[in-house]
PDB file of C-alpha atoms in Angstrom:
ATOM      1  CA  UNK A 843     -10.606 -11.196  22.697  1.00  0.00           C
ATOM      2  CA  UNK A 844      -9.011  -8.220  24.451  1.00  0.00           C
ATOM      3  CA  UNK A 845      -7.580  -7.073  21.126  1.00  0.00           C
ATOM      4  CA  UNK A 846     -11.056  -7.010  19.593  1.00  0.00           C
ATOM      5  CA  UNK A 847     -12.231  -4.797  22.446  1.00  0.00           C
ATOM      6  CA  UNK A 848      -9.302  -2.439  21.884  1.00  0.00           C
ATOM      7  CA  UNK A 849     -10.119  -1.939  18.193  1.00  0.00           C
ATOM      8  CA  UNK A 850     -13.886  -1.747  18.751  1.00  0.00           C
ATOM      9  CA  UNK A 851     -15.598   1.226  17.030  1.00  0.00           C
ATOM     10  CA  UNK A 852     -16.972   2.268  20.425  1.00  0.00           C
ATOM     11  CA  UNK A 853     -13.492   3.308  21.554  1.00  0.00           C
ATOM     12  CA  UNK A 854     -13.573   6.400  19.328  1.00  0.00           C
ATOM     13  CA  UNK A 855     -16.455   8.245  21.084  1.00  0.00           C
ATOM     14  CA  UNK A 856     -18.654   8.257  24.173  1.00  0.00           C
ATOM     15  CA  UNK A 857     -21.778   6.173  23.407  1.00  0.00           C
ATOM     16  CA  UNK A 858     -23.512   7.475  26.549  1.00  0.00           C
ATOM     17  CA  UNK A 859     -23.484  11.110  25.379  1.00  0.00           C
ATOM     18  CA  UNK A 860     -27.164  12.166  25.210  1.00  0.00           C
ATOM     19  CA  UNK A 861     -26.735  13.858  21.824  1.00  0.00           C
ATOM     20  CA  UNK A 862     -24.756  10.989  20.350  1.00  0.00           C
ATOM     21  CA  UNK A 863     -26.313   7.853  21.840  1.00  0.00           C
ATOM     22  CA  UNK A 864     -29.305   8.078  19.484  1.00  0.00           C
ATOM     23  CA  UNK A 865     -26.990   7.427  16.554  1.00  0.00           C
ATOM     24  CA  UNK A 866     -26.599   3.730  17.377  1.00  0.00           C
ATOM     25  CA  UNK A 867     -30.008   3.062  18.878  1.00  0.00           C
ATOM     26  CA  UNK A 868     -31.211   1.086  15.841  1.00  0.00           C
ATOM     27  CA  UNK A 869     -28.163  -1.156  15.469  1.00  0.00           C
ATOM     28  CA  UNK A 870     -29.043  -4.756  16.219  1.00  0.00           C
ATOM     29  CA  UNK A 871     -26.502  -7.026  17.852  1.00  0.00           C
ATOM     30  CA  UNK A 872     -24.091  -4.268  18.811  1.00  0.00           C
ATOM     31  CA  UNK A 873     -25.710  -1.076  20.018  1.00  0.00           C
ATOM     32  CA  UNK A 874     -23.573  -1.191  23.169  1.00  0.00           C
ATOM     33  CA  UNK A 875     -19.897  -2.014  23.707  1.00  0.00           C
ATOM     34  CA  UNK A 876     -20.920  -5.084  25.697  1.00  0.00           C
ATOM     35  CA  UNK A 877     -23.278  -6.311  22.963  1.00  0.00           C
ATOM     36  CA  UNK A 878     -20.639  -5.855  20.290  1.00  0.00           C
ATOM     37  CA  UNK A 879     -18.128  -7.687  22.469  1.00  0.00           C
ATOM     38  CA  UNK A 880     -20.487 -10.645  22.902  1.00  0.00           C
ATOM     39  CA  UNK A 881     -21.105 -10.803  19.167  1.00  0.00           C
ATOM     40  CA  UNK A 882     -17.360 -10.682  18.451  1.00  0.00           C
ATOM     41  CA  UNK A 883     -16.669 -13.510  20.881  1.00  0.00           C
ATOM     42  CA  UNK A 884     -19.420 -15.683  19.416  1.00  0.00           C
ATOM     43  CA  UNK A 885     -18.225 -14.991  15.877  1.00  0.00           C
ATOM     44  CA  UNK A 886     -14.661 -15.974  16.752  1.00  0.00           C
ATOM     45  CA  UNK A 887     -15.786 -19.240  18.341  1.00  0.00           C
ATOM     46  CA  UNK A 888     -17.919 -20.122  15.314  1.00  0.00           C
ATOM     47  CA  UNK A 889     -15.127 -19.326  12.844  1.00  0.00           C
ATOM     48  CA  UNK A 890     -12.637 -21.274  14.940  1.00  0.00           C
ATOM     49  CA  UNK A 891     -14.932 -24.306  15.164  1.00  0.00           C
ATOM     50  CA  UNK A 892     -15.468 -24.313  11.395  1.00  0.00           C
ATOM     51  CA  UNK A 893     -11.782 -23.855  10.590  1.00  0.00           C
ATOM     52  CA  UNK A 894     -10.340 -26.434  12.943  1.00  0.00           C
ATOM     53  CA  UNK A 895     -13.236 -28.788  12.281  1.00  0.00           C
ATOM     54  CA  UNK A 896     -12.388 -28.562   8.589  1.00  0.00           C
ATOM     55  CA  UNK A 897      -8.735 -29.225   9.380  1.00  0.00           C
ATOM     56  CA  UNK A 898      -9.673 -32.336  11.363  1.00  0.00           C
ATOM     57  CA  UNK A 899     -11.827 -33.592   8.492  1.00  0.00           C
ATOM     58  CA  UNK A 900      -9.102 -32.880   5.921  1.00  0.00           C
ATOM     59  CA  UNK A 901      -6.507 -34.795   7.950  1.00  0.00           C
ATOM     60  CA  UNK A 902      -8.804 -37.629   8.991  1.00  0.00           C
ATOM     61  CA  UNK A 903     -10.597 -38.285   5.712  1.00  0.00           C
ATOM     62  CA  UNK A 904      -7.705 -37.804   3.301  1.00  0.00           C
ATOM     63  CA  UNK A 905      -6.905 -41.209   1.817  1.00  0.00           C
ATOM     64  CA  UNK A 906      -4.380 -41.042  -1.056  1.00  0.00           C
ATOM     65  CA  UNK A 907      -3.940 -43.920  -3.434  1.00  0.00           C
ATOM     66  CA  UNK A 908      -0.213 -44.096  -2.588  1.00  0.00           C
ATOM     67  CA  UNK A 909       0.124 -42.966   1.047  1.00  0.00           C
ATOM     68  CA  UNK A 910       3.543 -42.026   2.373  1.00  0.00           C
ATOM     69  CA  UNK A 911       4.869 -41.267   5.853  1.00  0.00           C
ATOM     70  CA  UNK A 912       3.680 -37.654   5.951  1.00  0.00           C
ATOM     71  CA  UNK A 913       0.491 -37.860   3.883  1.00  0.00           C
ATOM     72  CA  UNK A 914      -1.757 -36.684   6.725  1.00  0.00           C
ATOM     73  CA  UNK A 915       0.541 -33.774   7.440  1.00  0.00           C
ATOM     74  CA  UNK A 916       0.564 -32.899   3.747  1.00  0.00           C
ATOM     75  CA  UNK A 917      -3.242 -32.824   3.749  1.00  0.00           C
ATOM     76  CA  UNK A 918      -3.235 -30.514   6.757  1.00  0.00           C
ATOM     77  CA  UNK A 919      -0.573 -28.289   5.183  1.00  0.00           C
ATOM     78  CA  UNK A 920      -2.563 -27.911   1.956  1.00  0.00           C
ATOM     79  CA  UNK A 921      -5.668 -27.078   3.983  1.00  0.00           C
ATOM     80  CA  UNK A 922      -3.706 -24.504   6.021  1.00  0.00           C
ATOM     81  CA  UNK A 923      -2.297 -22.796   2.929  1.00  0.00           C
ATOM     82  CA  UNK A 924      -5.767 -22.684   1.379  1.00  0.00           C
ATOM     83  CA  UNK A 925      -7.179 -21.139   4.557  1.00  0.00           C
ATOM     84  CA  UNK A 926      -4.573 -18.376   4.574  1.00  0.00           C
ATOM     85  CA  UNK A 927      -5.256 -17.706   0.893  1.00  0.00           C
ATOM     86  CA  UNK A 928      -8.995 -17.472   1.493  1.00  0.00           C
ATOM     87  CA  UNK A 929      -8.483 -15.145   4.463  1.00  0.00           C
ATOM     88  CA  UNK A 930      -6.458 -12.793   2.235  1.00  0.00           C
ATOM     89  CA  UNK A 931      -8.559 -12.970  -0.926  1.00  0.00           C
ATOM     90  CA  UNK A 932     -11.960 -12.650   0.722  1.00  0.00           C
ATOM     91  CA  UNK A 933     -11.029  -9.573   2.762  1.00  0.00           C
ATOM     92  CA  UNK A 934     -12.229  -7.428  -0.119  1.00  0.00           C
ATOM     93  CA  UNK A 935     -15.716  -8.251   1.165  1.00  0.00           C
ATOM     94  CA  UNK A 936     -14.903  -6.505   4.458  1.00  0.00           C
ATOM     95  CA  UNK A 937     -13.600  -3.492   2.524  1.00  0.00           C
ATOM     96  CA  UNK A 938     -16.755  -3.157   0.439  1.00  0.00           C
ATOM     97  CA  UNK A 939     -19.070  -3.670   3.404  1.00  0.00           C
ATOM     98  CA  UNK A 940     -17.181  -1.016   5.380  1.00  0.00           C
ATOM     99  CA  UNK A 941     -17.422   1.501   2.538  1.00  0.00           C
ATOM    100  CA  UNK A 942     -21.131   0.837   2.051  1.00  0.00           C
ATOM    101  CA  UNK A 943     -22.254   1.032   5.670  1.00  0.00           C
ATOM    102  CA  UNK A 944     -20.167   4.088   6.574  1.00  0.00           C
ATOM    103  CA  UNK A 945     -21.281   5.998   3.485  1.00  0.00           C
ATOM    104  CA  UNK A 946     -24.892   5.004   4.149  1.00  0.00           C
ATOM    105  CA  UNK A 947     -24.638   6.101   7.797  1.00  0.00           C
ATOM    106  CA  UNK A 948     -23.339   9.538   6.780  1.00  0.00           C
ATOM    107  CA  UNK A 949     -25.809   9.999   3.926  1.00  0.00           C
ATOM    108  CA  UNK A 950     -28.723   9.389   6.276  1.00  0.00           C
ATOM    109  CA  UNK A 951     -27.962  12.828   7.740  1.00  0.00           C
ATOM    110  CA  UNK A 952     -26.671  14.761   4.750  1.00  0.00           C
ATOM    111  CA  UNK A 953     -29.998  15.944   3.318  1.00  0.00           C
ATOM    112  CA  UNK A 954     -31.356  17.087   6.696  1.00  0.00           C
ATOM    113  CA  UNK A 955     -30.204  20.702   6.586  1.00  0.00           C
ATOM    114  CA  UNK A 956     -32.388  21.769   9.499  1.00  0.00           C
ATOM    115  CA  UNK A 957     -30.836  19.124  11.717  1.00  0.00           C
ATOM    116  CA  UNK A 958     -27.343  20.260  10.834  1.00  0.00           C
ATOM    117  CA  UNK A 959     -28.261  23.878  11.566  1.00  0.00           C
ATOM    118  CA  UNK A 960     -29.438  22.827  15.019  1.00  0.00           C
ATOM    119  CA  UNK A 961     -26.374  20.664  15.505  1.00  0.00           C
ATOM    120  CA  UNK A 962     -24.100  23.625  14.884  1.00  0.00           C
ATOM    121  CA  UNK A 963     -25.762  25.531  17.728  1.00  0.00           C
ATOM    122  CA  UNK A 964     -25.041  22.779  20.295  1.00  0.00           C
ATOM    123  CA  UNK A 965     -21.904  22.158  22.302  1.00  0.00           C
ATOM    124  CA  UNK A 966     -21.258  18.829  20.568  1.00  0.00           C
ATOM    125  CA  UNK A 967     -17.618  18.592  19.627  1.00  0.00           C
ATOM    126  CA  UNK A 968     -17.182  18.086  15.851  1.00  0.00           C
ATOM    127  CA  UNK A 969     -14.750  15.239  16.451  1.00  0.00           C
ATOM    128  CA  UNK A 970     -17.220  13.443  18.734  1.00  0.00           C
ATOM    129  CA  UNK A 971     -20.067  13.802  16.282  1.00  0.00           C
ATOM    130  CA  UNK A 972     -17.991  12.616  13.325  1.00  0.00           C
ATOM    131  CA  UNK A 973     -16.654   9.723  15.388  1.00  0.00           C
ATOM    132  CA  UNK A 974     -20.212   8.699  16.268  1.00  0.00           C
ATOM    133  CA  UNK A 975     -21.294   8.710  12.605  1.00  0.00           C
ATOM    134  CA  UNK A 976     -18.243   6.687  11.597  1.00  0.00           C
ATOM    135  CA  UNK A 977     -18.855   4.313  14.494  1.00  0.00           C
ATOM    136  CA  UNK A 978     -22.432   3.754  13.307  1.00  0.00           C
ATOM    137  CA  UNK A 979     -21.184   2.502   9.954  1.00  0.00           C
ATOM    138  CA  UNK A 980     -18.284   0.612  11.513  1.00  0.00           C
ATOM    139  CA  UNK A 981     -20.541  -1.191  13.995  1.00  0.00           C
ATOM    140  CA  UNK A 982     -22.773  -2.378  11.174  1.00  0.00           C
ATOM    141  CA  UNK A 983     -19.775  -3.419   9.069  1.00  0.00           C
ATOM    142  CA  UNK A 984     -18.202  -5.063  12.125  1.00  0.00           C
ATOM    143  CA  UNK A 985     -20.565  -8.032  11.810  1.00  0.00           C
ATOM    144  CA  UNK A 986     -18.749  -9.000   8.616  1.00  0.00           C
ATOM    145  CA  UNK A 987     -15.357  -7.498   9.439  1.00  0.00           C
ATOM    146  CA  UNK A 988     -14.888  -9.448  12.671  1.00  0.00           C
ATOM    147  CA  UNK A 989     -15.560 -12.736  10.877  1.00  0.00           C
ATOM    148  CA  UNK A 990     -12.912 -12.060   8.246  1.00  0.00           C
ATOM    149  CA  UNK A 991     -10.328 -10.636  10.651  1.00  0.00           C
ATOM    150  CA  UNK A 992     -10.978 -13.632  12.894  1.00  0.00           C
ATOM    151  CA  UNK A 993     -10.389 -15.890   9.905  1.00  0.00           C
ATOM    152  CA  UNK A 994      -6.973 -14.281   9.401  1.00  0.00           C
ATOM    153  CA  UNK A 995      -5.979 -14.563  13.045  1.00  0.00           C
ATOM    154  CA  UNK A 996      -7.114 -18.156  13.348  1.00  0.00           C
ATOM    155  CA  UNK A 997      -5.505 -19.083  10.019  1.00  0.00           C
ATOM    156  CA  UNK A 998      -2.234 -17.749  11.432  1.00  0.00           C
ATOM    157  CA  UNK A 999      -2.685 -19.789  14.608  1.00  0.00           C
ATOM    158  CA  UNK A1000      -3.444 -22.829  12.477  1.00  0.00           C
ATOM    159  CA  UNK A1001      -0.265 -22.263  10.451  1.00  0.00           C
ATOM    160  CA  UNK A1002       1.791 -22.083  13.648  1.00  0.00           C
ATOM    161  CA  UNK A1003       0.320 -25.359  14.889  1.00  0.00           C
ATOM    162  CA  UNK A1004       1.018 -27.030  11.542  1.00  0.00           C
ATOM    163  CA  UNK A1005       4.626 -25.783  11.661  1.00  0.00           C
ATOM    164  CA  UNK A1006       5.043 -27.270  15.147  1.00  0.00           C
ATOM    165  CA  UNK A1007       3.510 -30.502  13.935  1.00  0.00           C
ATOM    166  CA  UNK A1008       6.043 -30.668  11.112  1.00  0.00           C
ATOM    167  CA  UNK A1009       8.929 -30.021  13.501  1.00  0.00           C
ATOM    168  CA  UNK A1010       7.731 -32.835  15.762  1.00  0.00           C
ATOM    169  CA  UNK A1011       7.540 -35.241  12.821  1.00  0.00           C
ATOM    170  CA  UNK A1012      11.058 -34.337  11.676  1.00  0.00           C
ATOM    171  CA  UNK A1013      12.390 -34.703  15.215  1.00  0.00           C
ATOM    172  CA  UNK A1014      10.800 -38.131  15.647  1.00  0.00           C
ATOM    173  CA  UNK A1015      12.317 -39.329  12.374  1.00  0.00           C
ATOM    174  CA  UNK A1016      15.735 -37.922  13.264  1.00  0.00           C
ATOM    175  CA  UNK A1017      15.752 -35.408  10.400  1.00  0.00           C
ATOM    176  CA  UNK A1018      15.802 -32.344  12.654  1.00  0.00           C
ATOM    177  CA  UNK A1019      19.360 -31.110  13.397  1.00  0.00           C
ATOM    178  CA  UNK A1020      20.628 -31.225  16.953  1.00  0.00           C
ATOM    179  CA  UNK A1021      21.515 -28.054  18.831  1.00  0.00           C
ATOM    180  CA  UNK A1022      25.252 -28.571  18.380  1.00  0.00           C
ATOM    181  CA  UNK A1023      24.844 -29.141  14.641  1.00  0.00           C
ATOM    182  CA  UNK A1024      22.618 -26.090  14.387  1.00  0.00           C
ATOM    183  CA  UNK A1025      25.133 -23.837  16.196  1.00  0.00           C
ATOM    184  CA  UNK A1026      28.058 -25.022  14.054  1.00  0.00           C
ATOM    185  CA  UNK A1027      26.377 -24.113  10.763  1.00  0.00           C
ATOM    186  CA  UNK A1028      24.976 -20.938   9.220  1.00  0.00           C
ATOM    187  CA  UNK A1029      21.537 -21.949  10.393  1.00  0.00           C
ATOM    188  CA  UNK A1030      21.526 -19.190  13.025  1.00  0.00           C
ATOM    189  CA  UNK A1031      21.682 -16.499  10.359  1.00  0.00           C
ATOM    190  CA  UNK A1032      19.051 -18.074   8.139  1.00  0.00           C
ATOM    191  CA  UNK A1033      16.783 -18.763  11.110  1.00  0.00           C
ATOM    192  CA  UNK A1034      17.030 -15.112  12.212  1.00  0.00           C
ATOM    193  CA  UNK A1035      16.439 -13.939   8.650  1.00  0.00           C
ATOM    194  CA  UNK A1036      13.414 -16.194   8.222  1.00  0.00           C
ATOM    195  CA  UNK A1037      12.025 -15.112  11.604  1.00  0.00           C
ATOM    196  CA  UNK A1038      12.301 -11.431  10.671  1.00  0.00           C
ATOM    197  CA  UNK A1039      10.609 -12.067   7.332  1.00  0.00           C
ATOM    198  CA  UNK A1040       7.760 -13.918   9.065  1.00  0.00           C
ATOM    199  CA  UNK A1041       7.313 -11.078  11.589  1.00  0.00           C
ATOM    200  CA  UNK A1042       7.080  -8.498   8.793  1.00  0.00           C
ATOM    201  CA  UNK A1043       4.582 -10.663   6.930  1.00  0.00           C
ATOM    202  CA  UNK A1044       2.465 -11.162  10.059  1.00  0.00           C
ATOM    203  CA  UNK A1045       2.385  -7.426  10.794  1.00  0.00           C
ATOM    204  CA  UNK A1046       1.012  -6.741   7.326  1.00  0.00           C
ATOM    205  CA  UNK A1047      -1.318  -9.728   7.464  1.00  0.00           C
ATOM    206  CA  UNK A1048      -2.788  -9.120  10.932  1.00  0.00           C
ATOM    207  CA  UNK A1049      -2.402  -5.418  11.687  1.00  0.00           C
ATOM    208  CA  UNK A1050      -2.787  -3.735   8.306  1.00  0.00           C
ATOM    209  CA  UNK A1051      -6.518  -4.674   8.105  1.00  0.00           C
ATOM    210  CA  UNK A1052      -7.053  -2.813  11.398  1.00  0.00           C
ATOM    211  CA  UNK A1053      -5.432   0.353  10.022  1.00  0.00           C
ATOM    212  CA  UNK A1054      -7.271  -0.177   6.718  1.00  0.00           C
ATOM    213  CA  UNK A1055     -10.645  -0.408   8.473  1.00  0.00           C
ATOM    214  CA  UNK A1056     -10.151   3.068   9.896  1.00  0.00           C
ATOM    215  CA  UNK A1057      -8.808   4.495   6.622  1.00  0.00           C
ATOM    216  CA  UNK A1058     -11.659   3.210   4.455  1.00  0.00           C
ATOM    217  CA  UNK A1059     -14.209   4.410   7.005  1.00  0.00           C
ATOM    218  CA  UNK A1060     -12.890   7.957   6.875  1.00  0.00           C
ATOM    219  CA  UNK A1061     -12.656   7.824   3.079  1.00  0.00           C
ATOM    220  CA  UNK A1062     -16.305   6.794   2.748  1.00  0.00           C
ATOM    221  CA  UNK A1063     -17.428   9.258   5.417  1.00  0.00           C
ATOM    222  CA  UNK A1064     -15.686  12.263   3.866  1.00  0.00           C
ATOM    223  CA  UNK A1065     -16.998  11.584   0.360  1.00  0.00           C
ATOM    224  CA  UNK A1066     -20.527  10.938   1.605  1.00  0.00           C
ATOM    225  CA  UNK A1067     -20.388  14.212   3.536  1.00  0.00           C
ATOM    226  CA  UNK A1068     -19.190  16.384   0.682  1.00  0.00           C
ATOM    227  CA  UNK A1069     -21.088  14.920  -2.296  1.00  0.00           C
ATOM    228  CA  UNK A1070     -24.868  14.877  -2.140  1.00  0.00           C
ATOM    229  CA  UNK A1071     -25.918  13.324  -5.494  1.00  0.00           C
ATOM    230  CA  UNK A1072     -26.143   9.605  -4.779  1.00  0.00           C
ATOM    231  CA  UNK A1073     -24.937   8.227  -8.103  1.00  0.00           C
ATOM    232  CA  UNK A1074     -21.972  10.607  -8.229  1.00  0.00           C
ATOM    233  CA  UNK A1075     -20.994   9.819  -4.643  1.00  0.00           C
ATOM    234  CA  UNK A1076     -21.054   6.041  -5.141  1.00  0.00           C
ATOM    235  CA  UNK A1077     -19.143   6.371  -8.415  1.00  0.00           C
ATOM    236  CA  UNK A1078     -16.428   8.506  -6.858  1.00  0.00           C
ATOM    237  CA  UNK A1079     -16.261   6.195  -3.850  1.00  0.00           C
ATOM    238  CA  UNK A1080     -15.723   3.191  -6.118  1.00  0.00           C
ATOM    239  CA  UNK A1081     -13.045   5.088  -8.024  1.00  0.00           C
ATOM    240  CA  UNK A1082     -11.343   6.180  -4.792  1.00  0.00           C
ATOM    241  CA  UNK A1083     -11.285   2.591  -3.542  1.00  0.00           C
ATOM    242  CA  UNK A1084      -9.729   1.381  -6.788  1.00  0.00           C
ATOM    243  CA  UNK A1085      -7.161   4.174  -6.563  1.00  0.00           C
ATOM    244  CA  UNK A1086      -6.267   3.145  -2.997  1.00  0.00           C
ATOM    245  CA  UNK A1087      -5.924  -0.483  -4.119  1.00  0.00           C
ATOM    246  CA  UNK A1088      -3.687   0.553  -7.029  1.00  0.00           C
ATOM    247  CA  UNK A1089      -1.504   2.705  -4.801  1.00  0.00           C
ATOM    248  CA  UNK A1090      -1.083  -0.112  -2.310  1.00  0.00           C
ATOM    249  CA  UNK A1091      -0.296  -2.514  -5.133  1.00  0.00           C
ATOM    250  CA  UNK A1092       2.240  -0.053  -6.512  1.00  0.00           C
ATOM    251  CA  UNK A1093       3.819   0.248  -3.064  1.00  0.00           C
ATOM    252  CA  UNK A1094       4.111  -3.538  -2.769  1.00  0.00           C
ATOM    253  CA  UNK A1095       5.597  -3.785  -6.265  1.00  0.00           C
ATOM    254  CA  UNK A1096       7.992  -0.918  -5.531  1.00  0.00           C
ATOM    255  CA  UNK A1097       9.180  -2.484  -2.287  1.00  0.00           C
ATOM    256  CA  UNK A1098       9.713  -5.827  -4.030  1.00  0.00           C
ATOM    257  CA  UNK A1099      11.664  -4.199  -6.848  1.00  0.00           C
ATOM    258  CA  UNK A1100      13.724  -2.072  -4.478  1.00  0.00           C
ATOM    259  CA  UNK A1101      14.504  -5.068  -2.284  1.00  0.00           C
ATOM    260  CA  UNK A1102      15.649  -7.151  -5.247  1.00  0.00           C
ATOM    261  CA  UNK A1103      17.685  -4.263  -6.702  1.00  0.00           C
ATOM    262  CA  UNK A1104      19.364  -3.393  -3.402  1.00  0.00           C
ATOM    263  CA  UNK A1105      20.126  -7.035  -2.667  1.00  0.00           C
ATOM    264  CA  UNK A1106      21.691  -7.479  -6.112  1.00  0.00           C
ATOM    265  CA  UNK A1107      23.645  -4.227  -5.735  1.00  0.00           C
ATOM    266  CA  UNK A1108      25.256  -5.383  -2.511  1.00  0.00           C
ATOM    267  CA  UNK A1109      25.804  -8.957  -3.660  1.00  0.00           C
ATOM    268  CA  UNK A1110      27.141  -8.322  -7.150  1.00  0.00           C
ATOM    269  CA  UNK A1111      28.702  -4.846  -7.095  1.00  0.00           C
ATOM    270  CA  UNK A1112      29.612  -3.545  -3.644  1.00  0.00           C
ATOM    271  CA  UNK A1113      30.903  -6.928  -2.488  1.00  0.00           C
ATOM    272  CA  UNK A1114      31.514  -8.521  -5.864  1.00  0.00           C
ATOM    273  CA  UNK A1115      35.243  -9.009  -5.506  1.00  0.00           C
ATOM    274  CA  UNK A1116      37.368 -11.958  -4.535  1.00  0.00           C
ATOM    275  CA  UNK A1117      38.037 -10.415  -1.120  1.00  0.00           C
ATOM    276  CA  UNK A1118      34.664 -11.608   0.144  1.00  0.00           C
ATOM    277  CA  UNK A1119      33.473 -15.170   0.286  1.00  0.00           C
ATOM    278  CA  UNK A1120      30.357 -16.113  -1.635  1.00  0.00           C
ATOM    279  CA  UNK A1121      28.533 -17.088   1.565  1.00  0.00           C
ATOM    280  CA  UNK A1122      29.167 -13.673   3.151  1.00  0.00           C
ATOM    281  CA  UNK A1123      28.116 -11.850  -0.019  1.00  0.00           C
ATOM    282  CA  UNK A1124      24.897 -13.844  -0.142  1.00  0.00           C
ATOM    283  CA  UNK A1125      24.046 -13.131   3.488  1.00  0.00           C
ATOM    284  CA  UNK A1126      24.862  -9.424   3.108  1.00  0.00           C
ATOM    285  CA  UNK A1127      22.639  -9.278   0.043  1.00  0.00           C
ATOM    286  CA  UNK A1128      19.766 -10.869   1.941  1.00  0.00           C
ATOM    287  CA  UNK A1129      20.124  -8.405   4.818  1.00  0.00           C
ATOM    288  CA  UNK A1130      20.190  -5.450   2.421  1.00  0.00           C
ATOM    289  CA  UNK A1131      17.248  -6.754   0.447  1.00  0.00           C
ATOM    290  CA  UNK A1132      14.986  -7.153   3.469  1.00  0.00           C
ATOM    291  CA  UNK A1133      15.449  -3.544   4.643  1.00  0.00           C
ATOM    292  CA  UNK A1134      12.686  -2.127   2.373  1.00  0.00           C
ATOM    293  CA  UNK A1135      10.322  -4.855   3.602  1.00  0.00           C
ATOM    294  CA  UNK A1136      11.142  -4.015   7.226  1.00  0.00           C
ATOM    295  CA  UNK A1137      10.358  -0.328   6.643  1.00  0.00           C
ATOM    296  CA  UNK A1138       7.128  -1.004   4.720  1.00  0.00           C
ATOM    297  CA  UNK A1139       4.806  -1.609   7.742  1.00  0.00           C
ATOM    298  CA  UNK A1140       5.838   1.714   9.279  1.00  0.00           C
ATOM    299  CA  UNK A1141       5.320   3.536   5.983  1.00  0.00           C
ATOM    300  CA  UNK A1142       1.888   1.950   5.476  1.00  0.00           C
ATOM    301  CA  UNK A1143       0.807   2.752   9.040  1.00  0.00           C
ATOM    302  CA  UNK A1144       1.985   6.370   8.803  1.00  0.00           C
ATOM    303  CA  UNK A1145       0.387   6.950   5.385  1.00  0.00           C
ATOM    304  CA  UNK A1146      -2.956   5.438   6.390  1.00  0.00           C
ATOM    305  CA  UNK A1147      -3.019   7.330   9.710  1.00  0.00           C
ATOM    306  CA  UNK A1148      -2.302  10.666   8.029  1.00  0.00           C
ATOM    307  CA  UNK A1149      -4.851   9.972   5.304  1.00  0.00           C
ATOM    308  CA  UNK A1150      -7.493   9.087   7.901  1.00  0.00           C
ATOM    309  CA  UNK A1151      -6.847  12.247   9.897  1.00  0.00           C
ATOM    310  CA  UNK A1152      -7.015  14.386   6.765  1.00  0.00           C
ATOM    311  CA  UNK A1153     -10.357  12.960   5.606  1.00  0.00           C
ATOM    312  CA  UNK A1154     -11.901  13.265   9.081  1.00  0.00           C
ATOM    313  CA  UNK A1155     -10.908  16.940   9.237  1.00  0.00           C
ATOM    314  CA  UNK A1156     -12.425  17.524   5.788  1.00  0.00           C
ATOM    315  CA  UNK A1157     -15.747  15.992   6.875  1.00  0.00           C
ATOM    316  CA  UNK A1158     -15.812  17.890  10.186  1.00  0.00           C
ATOM    317  CA  UNK A1159     -15.162  21.244   8.532  1.00  0.00           C
ATOM    318  CA  UNK A1160     -17.933  20.670   6.006  1.00  0.00           C
ATOM    319  CA  UNK A1161     -20.567  19.535   8.533  1.00  0.00           C
ATOM    320  CA  UNK A1162     -19.899  22.333  11.029  1.00  0.00           C
ATOM    321  CA  UNK A1163     -19.207  25.041   8.463  1.00  0.00           C
ATOM    322  CA  UNK A1164     -21.367  28.107   8.978  1.00  0.00           C
ATOM    323  CA  UNK A1165     -23.831  28.779   6.170  1.00  0.00           C
ATOM    324  CA  UNK A1166     -26.511  31.289   5.241  1.00  0.00           C
ATOM    325  CA  UNK A1167     -27.160  34.093   7.724  1.00  0.00           C
ATOM    326  CA  UNK A1168     -24.648  32.653  10.207  1.00  0.00           C
ATOM    327  CA  UNK A1169     -21.724  32.790   7.781  1.00  0.00           C
TER     328      UNK A1169
END
């Protein structure tokens, strides 16, 4: 739960500021950091109870016509894979909710020119004001976001427990290699390789939605600030979201292609002579191929952070830009 508090929208501005506290006064179930924390905790407990309750039902009620030794574990494994898939596929709901609430929070102020003129005469820092408007939309979207991010985290925990369950079953049946057997084989390399691949996958699965939440909020806020006609703003926002999705898809496809190409280059060409054993060439190819995947989380984080900063600056300059007689 400490992680949820660290990524809370309230961490981006001071909610006790007298000129900013009014922004969140109408938010139900989260107008204070404490209230949002309580809601997040309750949501996580409910999601966890539903997930692990479903796992217990899947394992306990599954009754195949031809049961084998591991049929209950197979039922749990299928349920776990389905849960991870749902947590990934349904996250588009969190994206859309975030875009809607942040854009709506900004547009509530856009057509009030007098209010903006008064705001420009105050000592409110542009960054604080923009952070408060983004936080208003993020707090409202948080009620859906925290459920879906909790689903991802708990699905990961469930997958870890299922993996441990499988290891216990293999150990009991004597199918799990002993430590001496494991050290005498190439299992160390493949275990390290698999562990690195899992870590990269978990970073993108668990942390990328946190960076994405911030990025989509600033995208919606900047467009809602600059474009006043409602239909045009929503149309451009939908197009911008599709463009972001396409760019991220292109990045994933590019990394996959580069990894396969680089792995094949090392395996077939750079080490494709009789001087190197096939096992060494294969391992070197795997190491080379995973390099683009290892760099991808850093590239995604950097790109989303720079994009977020750029869009926030655009919105701040527009809101606090001098107009009329003051220009």
